[in-house]
Short mmCIF file of C-alpha atoms in Angstrom, two decimals:
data_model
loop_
_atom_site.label_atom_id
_atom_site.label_comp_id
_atom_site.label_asym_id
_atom_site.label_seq_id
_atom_site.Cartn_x
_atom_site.Cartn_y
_atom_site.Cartn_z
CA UNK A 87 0.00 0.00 0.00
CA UNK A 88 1.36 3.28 -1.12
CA UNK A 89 1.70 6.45 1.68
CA UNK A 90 -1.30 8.02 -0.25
CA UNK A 91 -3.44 5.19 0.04
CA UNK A 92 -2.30 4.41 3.56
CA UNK A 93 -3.33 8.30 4.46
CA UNK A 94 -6.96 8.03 2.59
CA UNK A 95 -7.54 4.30 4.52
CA UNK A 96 -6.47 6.17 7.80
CA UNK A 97 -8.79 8.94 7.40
CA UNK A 98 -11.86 6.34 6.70
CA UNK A 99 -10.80 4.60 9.34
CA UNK A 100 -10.84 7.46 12.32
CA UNK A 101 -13.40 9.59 11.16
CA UNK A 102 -17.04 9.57 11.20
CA UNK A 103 -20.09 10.65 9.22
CA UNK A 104 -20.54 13.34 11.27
CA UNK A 105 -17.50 15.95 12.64
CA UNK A 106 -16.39 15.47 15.96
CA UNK A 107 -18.62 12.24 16.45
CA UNK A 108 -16.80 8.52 16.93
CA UNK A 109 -17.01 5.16 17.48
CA UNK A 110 -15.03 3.10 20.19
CA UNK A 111 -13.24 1.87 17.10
CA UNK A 112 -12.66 4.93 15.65
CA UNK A 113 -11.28 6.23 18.50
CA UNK A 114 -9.26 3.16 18.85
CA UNK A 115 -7.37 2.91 15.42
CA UNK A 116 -6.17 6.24 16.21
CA UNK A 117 -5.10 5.55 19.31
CA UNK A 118 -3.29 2.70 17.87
CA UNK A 119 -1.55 4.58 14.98
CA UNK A 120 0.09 7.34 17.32
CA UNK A 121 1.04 4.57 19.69
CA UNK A 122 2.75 2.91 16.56
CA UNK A 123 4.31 5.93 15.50
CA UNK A 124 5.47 7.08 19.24
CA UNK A 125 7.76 4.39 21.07
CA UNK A 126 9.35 3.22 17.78
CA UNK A 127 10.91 6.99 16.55
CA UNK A 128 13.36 8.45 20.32
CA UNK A 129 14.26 10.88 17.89
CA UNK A 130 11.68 11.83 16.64
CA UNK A 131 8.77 11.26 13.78
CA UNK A 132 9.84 10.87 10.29
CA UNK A 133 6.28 10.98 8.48
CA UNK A 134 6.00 10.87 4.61
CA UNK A 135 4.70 13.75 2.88
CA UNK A 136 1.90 11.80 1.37
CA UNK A 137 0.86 10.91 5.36
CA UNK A 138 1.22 14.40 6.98
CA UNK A 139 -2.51 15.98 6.18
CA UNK A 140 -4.08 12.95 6.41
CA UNK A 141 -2.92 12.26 9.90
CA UNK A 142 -3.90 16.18 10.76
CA UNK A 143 -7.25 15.60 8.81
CA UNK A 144 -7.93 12.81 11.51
CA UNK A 145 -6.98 14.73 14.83
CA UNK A 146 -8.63 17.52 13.90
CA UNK A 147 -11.98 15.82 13.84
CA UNK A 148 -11.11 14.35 17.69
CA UNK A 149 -10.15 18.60 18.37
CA UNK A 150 -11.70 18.76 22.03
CA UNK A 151 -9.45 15.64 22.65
CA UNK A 152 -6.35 17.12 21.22
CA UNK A 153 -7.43 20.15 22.87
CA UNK A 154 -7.63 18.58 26.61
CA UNK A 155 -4.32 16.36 26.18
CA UNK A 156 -2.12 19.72 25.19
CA UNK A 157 -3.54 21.49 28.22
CA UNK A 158 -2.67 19.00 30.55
CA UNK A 159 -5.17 19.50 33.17
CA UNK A 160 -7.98 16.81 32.64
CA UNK A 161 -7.09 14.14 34.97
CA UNK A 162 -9.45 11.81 33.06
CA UNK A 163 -7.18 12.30 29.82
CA UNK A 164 -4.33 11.55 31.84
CA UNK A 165 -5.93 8.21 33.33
CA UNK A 166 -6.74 7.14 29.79
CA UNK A 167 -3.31 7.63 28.48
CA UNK A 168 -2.31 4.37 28.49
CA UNK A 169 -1.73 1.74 25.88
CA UNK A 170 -4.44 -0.55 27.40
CA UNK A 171 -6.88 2.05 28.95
CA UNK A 172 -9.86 1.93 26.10
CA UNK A 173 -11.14 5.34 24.56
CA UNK A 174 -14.38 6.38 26.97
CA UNK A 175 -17.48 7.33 25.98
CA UNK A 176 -18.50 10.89 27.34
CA UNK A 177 -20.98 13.52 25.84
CA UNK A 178 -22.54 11.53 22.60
CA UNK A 179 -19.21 10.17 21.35
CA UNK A 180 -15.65 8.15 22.60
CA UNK A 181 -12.82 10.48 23.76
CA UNK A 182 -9.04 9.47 22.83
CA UNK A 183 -6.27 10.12 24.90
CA UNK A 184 -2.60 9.02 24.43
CA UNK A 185 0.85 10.03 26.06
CA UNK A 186 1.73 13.91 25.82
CA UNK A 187 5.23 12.85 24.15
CA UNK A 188 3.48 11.06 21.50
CA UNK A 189 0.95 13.52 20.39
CA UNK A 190 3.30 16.31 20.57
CA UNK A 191 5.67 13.95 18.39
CA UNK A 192 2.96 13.57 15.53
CA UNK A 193 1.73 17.22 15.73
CA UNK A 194 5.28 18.28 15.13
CA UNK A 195 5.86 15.75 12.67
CA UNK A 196 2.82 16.77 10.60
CA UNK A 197 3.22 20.37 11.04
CA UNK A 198 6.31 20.30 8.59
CA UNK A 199 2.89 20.87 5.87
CA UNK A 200 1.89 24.28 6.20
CA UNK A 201 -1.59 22.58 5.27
CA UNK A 202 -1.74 20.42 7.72
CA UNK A 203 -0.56 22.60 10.47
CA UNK A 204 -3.27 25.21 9.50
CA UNK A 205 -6.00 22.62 9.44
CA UNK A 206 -4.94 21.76 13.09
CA UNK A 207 -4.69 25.40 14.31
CA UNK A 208 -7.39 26.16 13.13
CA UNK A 209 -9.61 23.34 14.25
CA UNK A 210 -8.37 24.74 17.94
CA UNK A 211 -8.92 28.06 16.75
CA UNK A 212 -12.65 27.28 16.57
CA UNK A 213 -13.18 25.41 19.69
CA UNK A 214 -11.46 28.17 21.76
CA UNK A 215 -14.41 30.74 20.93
CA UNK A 216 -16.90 27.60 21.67
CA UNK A 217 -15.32 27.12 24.80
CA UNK A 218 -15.34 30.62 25.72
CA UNK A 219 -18.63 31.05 24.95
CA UNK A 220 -20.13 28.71 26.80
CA UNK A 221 -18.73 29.39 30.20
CA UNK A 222 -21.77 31.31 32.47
CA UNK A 223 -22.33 34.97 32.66
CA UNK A 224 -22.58 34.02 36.35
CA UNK A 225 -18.90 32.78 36.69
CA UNK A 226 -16.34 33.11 38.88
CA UNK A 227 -13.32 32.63 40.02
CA UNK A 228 -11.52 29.76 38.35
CA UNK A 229 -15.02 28.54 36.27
CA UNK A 230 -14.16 32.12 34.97
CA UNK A 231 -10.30 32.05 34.51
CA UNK A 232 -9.66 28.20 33.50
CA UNK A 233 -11.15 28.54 30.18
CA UNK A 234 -9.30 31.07 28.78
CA UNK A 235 -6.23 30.35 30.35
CA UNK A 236 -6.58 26.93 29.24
CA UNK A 237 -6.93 27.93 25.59
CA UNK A 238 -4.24 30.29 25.38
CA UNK A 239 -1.81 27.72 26.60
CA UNK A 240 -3.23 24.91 24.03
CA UNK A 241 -2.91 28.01 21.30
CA UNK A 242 0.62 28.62 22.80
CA UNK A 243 2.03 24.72 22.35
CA UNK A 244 0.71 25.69 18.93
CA UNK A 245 3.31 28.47 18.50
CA UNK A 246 5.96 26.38 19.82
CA UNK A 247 5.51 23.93 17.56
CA UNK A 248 5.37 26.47 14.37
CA UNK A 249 8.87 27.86 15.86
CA UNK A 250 10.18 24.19 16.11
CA UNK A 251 9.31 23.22 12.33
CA UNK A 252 10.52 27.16 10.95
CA UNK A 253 13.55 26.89 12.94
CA UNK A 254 14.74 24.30 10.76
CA UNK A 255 14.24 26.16 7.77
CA UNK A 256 16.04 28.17 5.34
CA UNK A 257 14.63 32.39 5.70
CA UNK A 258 12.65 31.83 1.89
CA UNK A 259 10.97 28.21 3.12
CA UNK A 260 10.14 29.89 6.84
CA UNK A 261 8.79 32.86 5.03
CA UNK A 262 6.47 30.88 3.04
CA UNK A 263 5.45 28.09 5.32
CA UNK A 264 4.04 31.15 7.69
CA UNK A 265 2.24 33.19 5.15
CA UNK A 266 0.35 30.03 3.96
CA UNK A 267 -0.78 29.27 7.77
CA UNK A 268 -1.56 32.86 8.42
CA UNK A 269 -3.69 32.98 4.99
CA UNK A 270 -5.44 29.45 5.35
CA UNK A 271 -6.15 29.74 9.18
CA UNK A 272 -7.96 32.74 8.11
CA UNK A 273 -9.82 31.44 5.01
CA UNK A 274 -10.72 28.44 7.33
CA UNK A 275 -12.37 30.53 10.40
CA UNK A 276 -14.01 32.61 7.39
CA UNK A 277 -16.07 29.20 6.13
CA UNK A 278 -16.31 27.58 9.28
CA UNK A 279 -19.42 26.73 11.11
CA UNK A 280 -21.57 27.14 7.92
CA UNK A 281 -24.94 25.69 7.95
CA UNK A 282 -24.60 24.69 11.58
CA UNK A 283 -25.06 26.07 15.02
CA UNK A 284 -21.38 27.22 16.53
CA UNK A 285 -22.13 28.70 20.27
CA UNK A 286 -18.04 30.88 19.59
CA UNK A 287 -19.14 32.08 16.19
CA UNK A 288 -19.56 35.72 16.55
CA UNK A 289 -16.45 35.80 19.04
CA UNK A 290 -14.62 33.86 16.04
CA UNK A 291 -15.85 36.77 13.61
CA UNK A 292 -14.79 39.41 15.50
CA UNK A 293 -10.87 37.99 16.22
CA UNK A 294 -10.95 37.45 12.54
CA UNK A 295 -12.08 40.74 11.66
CA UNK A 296 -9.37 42.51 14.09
CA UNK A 297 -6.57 39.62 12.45
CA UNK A 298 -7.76 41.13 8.77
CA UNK A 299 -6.86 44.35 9.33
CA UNK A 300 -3.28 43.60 9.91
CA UNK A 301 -0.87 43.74 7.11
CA UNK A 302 0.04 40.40 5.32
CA UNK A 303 3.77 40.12 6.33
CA UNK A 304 2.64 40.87 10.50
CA UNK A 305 -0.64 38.09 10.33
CA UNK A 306 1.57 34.98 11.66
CA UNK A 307 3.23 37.13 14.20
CA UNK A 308 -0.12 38.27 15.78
CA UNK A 309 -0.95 34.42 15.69
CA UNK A 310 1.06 34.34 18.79
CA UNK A 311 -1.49 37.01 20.64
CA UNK A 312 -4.38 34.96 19.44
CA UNK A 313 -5.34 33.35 23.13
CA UNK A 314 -5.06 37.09 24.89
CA UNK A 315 -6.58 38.64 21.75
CA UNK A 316 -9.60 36.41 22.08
CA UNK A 317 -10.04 36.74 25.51
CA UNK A 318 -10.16 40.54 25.42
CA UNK A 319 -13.08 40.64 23.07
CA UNK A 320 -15.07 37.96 25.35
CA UNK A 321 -14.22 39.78 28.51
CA UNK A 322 -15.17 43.01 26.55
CA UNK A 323 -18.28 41.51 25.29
CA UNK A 324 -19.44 40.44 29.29
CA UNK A 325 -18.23 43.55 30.39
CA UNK A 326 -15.85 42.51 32.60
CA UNK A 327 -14.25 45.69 34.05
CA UNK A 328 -11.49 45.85 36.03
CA UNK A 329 -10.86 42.37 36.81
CA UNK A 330 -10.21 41.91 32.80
CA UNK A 331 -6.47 43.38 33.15
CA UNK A 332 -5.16 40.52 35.91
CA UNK A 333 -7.10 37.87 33.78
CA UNK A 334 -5.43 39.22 30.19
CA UNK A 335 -2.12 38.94 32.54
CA UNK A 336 -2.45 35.55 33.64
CA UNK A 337 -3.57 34.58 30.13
CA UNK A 338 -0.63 35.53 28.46
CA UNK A 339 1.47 34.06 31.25
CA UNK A 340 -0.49 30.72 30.39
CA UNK A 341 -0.03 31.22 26.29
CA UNK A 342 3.84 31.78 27.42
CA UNK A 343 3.75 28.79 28.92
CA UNK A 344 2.53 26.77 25.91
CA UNK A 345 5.17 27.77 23.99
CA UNK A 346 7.76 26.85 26.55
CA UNK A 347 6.69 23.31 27.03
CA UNK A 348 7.56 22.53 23.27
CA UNK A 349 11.20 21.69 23.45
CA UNK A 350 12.78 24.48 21.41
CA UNK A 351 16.39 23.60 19.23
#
């Protein structure tokens, strides 16, 4: 079986009809594939070209997952790590979890495509918004602060990552591998959510609206403010007052700390 056919079979095999909804073994053969490619590469993940969007095609649609297992906090992602601990069923569909090591391995590994490290980023830069949204007006305290601090540290491991695969480039290849993520995270929040009901679409519109109306050549820097830019517009939107400034602190601490955890050259 050639990479491209291996990538299409992998794709069938992990995703469902519907986004973000899976079987146990869905959620299984993915499992099983990042296990496969983790403990066999100390080095590191050599992936084909042919494999890399596929394999980013397929995490994206388990994006909450992903999501939880980068922040690090969910001790029921952590207790399903495991080899042998099964994927769980929780809110409608199974949940995947694997070793941190081994999905940051694959993420880095397919983030050498621009493609496929937009389609990832930008997955995360849709449930961000959704997660925002949905916490109470009521909130407080950390029901208030987790979310958004959360994201921007998920968003953050993102960064690291993009430094990781640029650093290894050439000025010209860098260059280009960060306009294309700037321009297709962009053109992917701009078509997202159509025809369906997304709770973090207006707070999606509006960080995309601000992100448009920076020049082309500054758009993948101000990637890196993403998790404090979006939770200055939600904290503008509730009105937050005063207490907004110590929260936009500790978020940018916690999108600072993303990008730390990723191993740098």
């Amino acid at each position: 079986m050639s990479c491209a056919a291996f990538g299409e079979a992998l794709v069938k095999a992990t995703v469902g009809n519907k986004p973000g909804l899976h079987t146990r073994q869905q959620a299984q053969s993915l499992k099983d594939v990042l296990f496969a490619l983790g403990p066999t590469q100390p080095d590191g993940i050599s992936l084909d070209p042919a494999l890399r969007l596929p394999l980013a095609t397929a995490l994206a649609d388990y994006t909450p997952d992903v999501h939880e297992m980068l922040a690090g906090l969910d001790s029921t992602y952590l207790e399903h790590a495991g080899r042998a601990a099964p994927p769980w069923e929780a809110e409608g569909t199974y949940r995947l979890s694997v070793y941190d090591t081994f999905l940051r391995d694959a993420l880095l590994a397919v983030s050498e495509d621009p493609h496929a490290y937009a389609v990832l980023r930008t997955a995360d830069s849709r449930h961000v918004p959704r997660a925002l949204a949905a916490v109470p007006r009521d909130a407080k305290g950390s029901a208030m602060a987790l979310p958004p601090r959360k994201g921007a540290r998920v968003l953050g491991v993102f960064d690291g990552l993009a430094s990781m695969v640029t650093d290894g480039m050439g000025e010209d290849d860098a260059k280009a591998w960060r306009a294309t993520v700037a321009q297709e995270v962009a053109g992917g929040l701009a078509t997202s959510g159509a025809g369906t009901v997304d709770t973090g679409a207006d707070l999606s519109a509006r960080w995309l609206a601000d992100f448009r109306k920076v020049p082309e050549e500054g758009r993948f820097g101000r990637l890196s403010e993403q998790g404090v830019d979006l939770t200055r517009i939600w904290l503008t939107s509730r009105n937050a007052g005063q207490a907004a400034e110590d929260l936009l602190d500790e978020v940018a601490d916690s999108a600072q700390s993303g990008r730390l955890s990723v191993d740098l050259p």
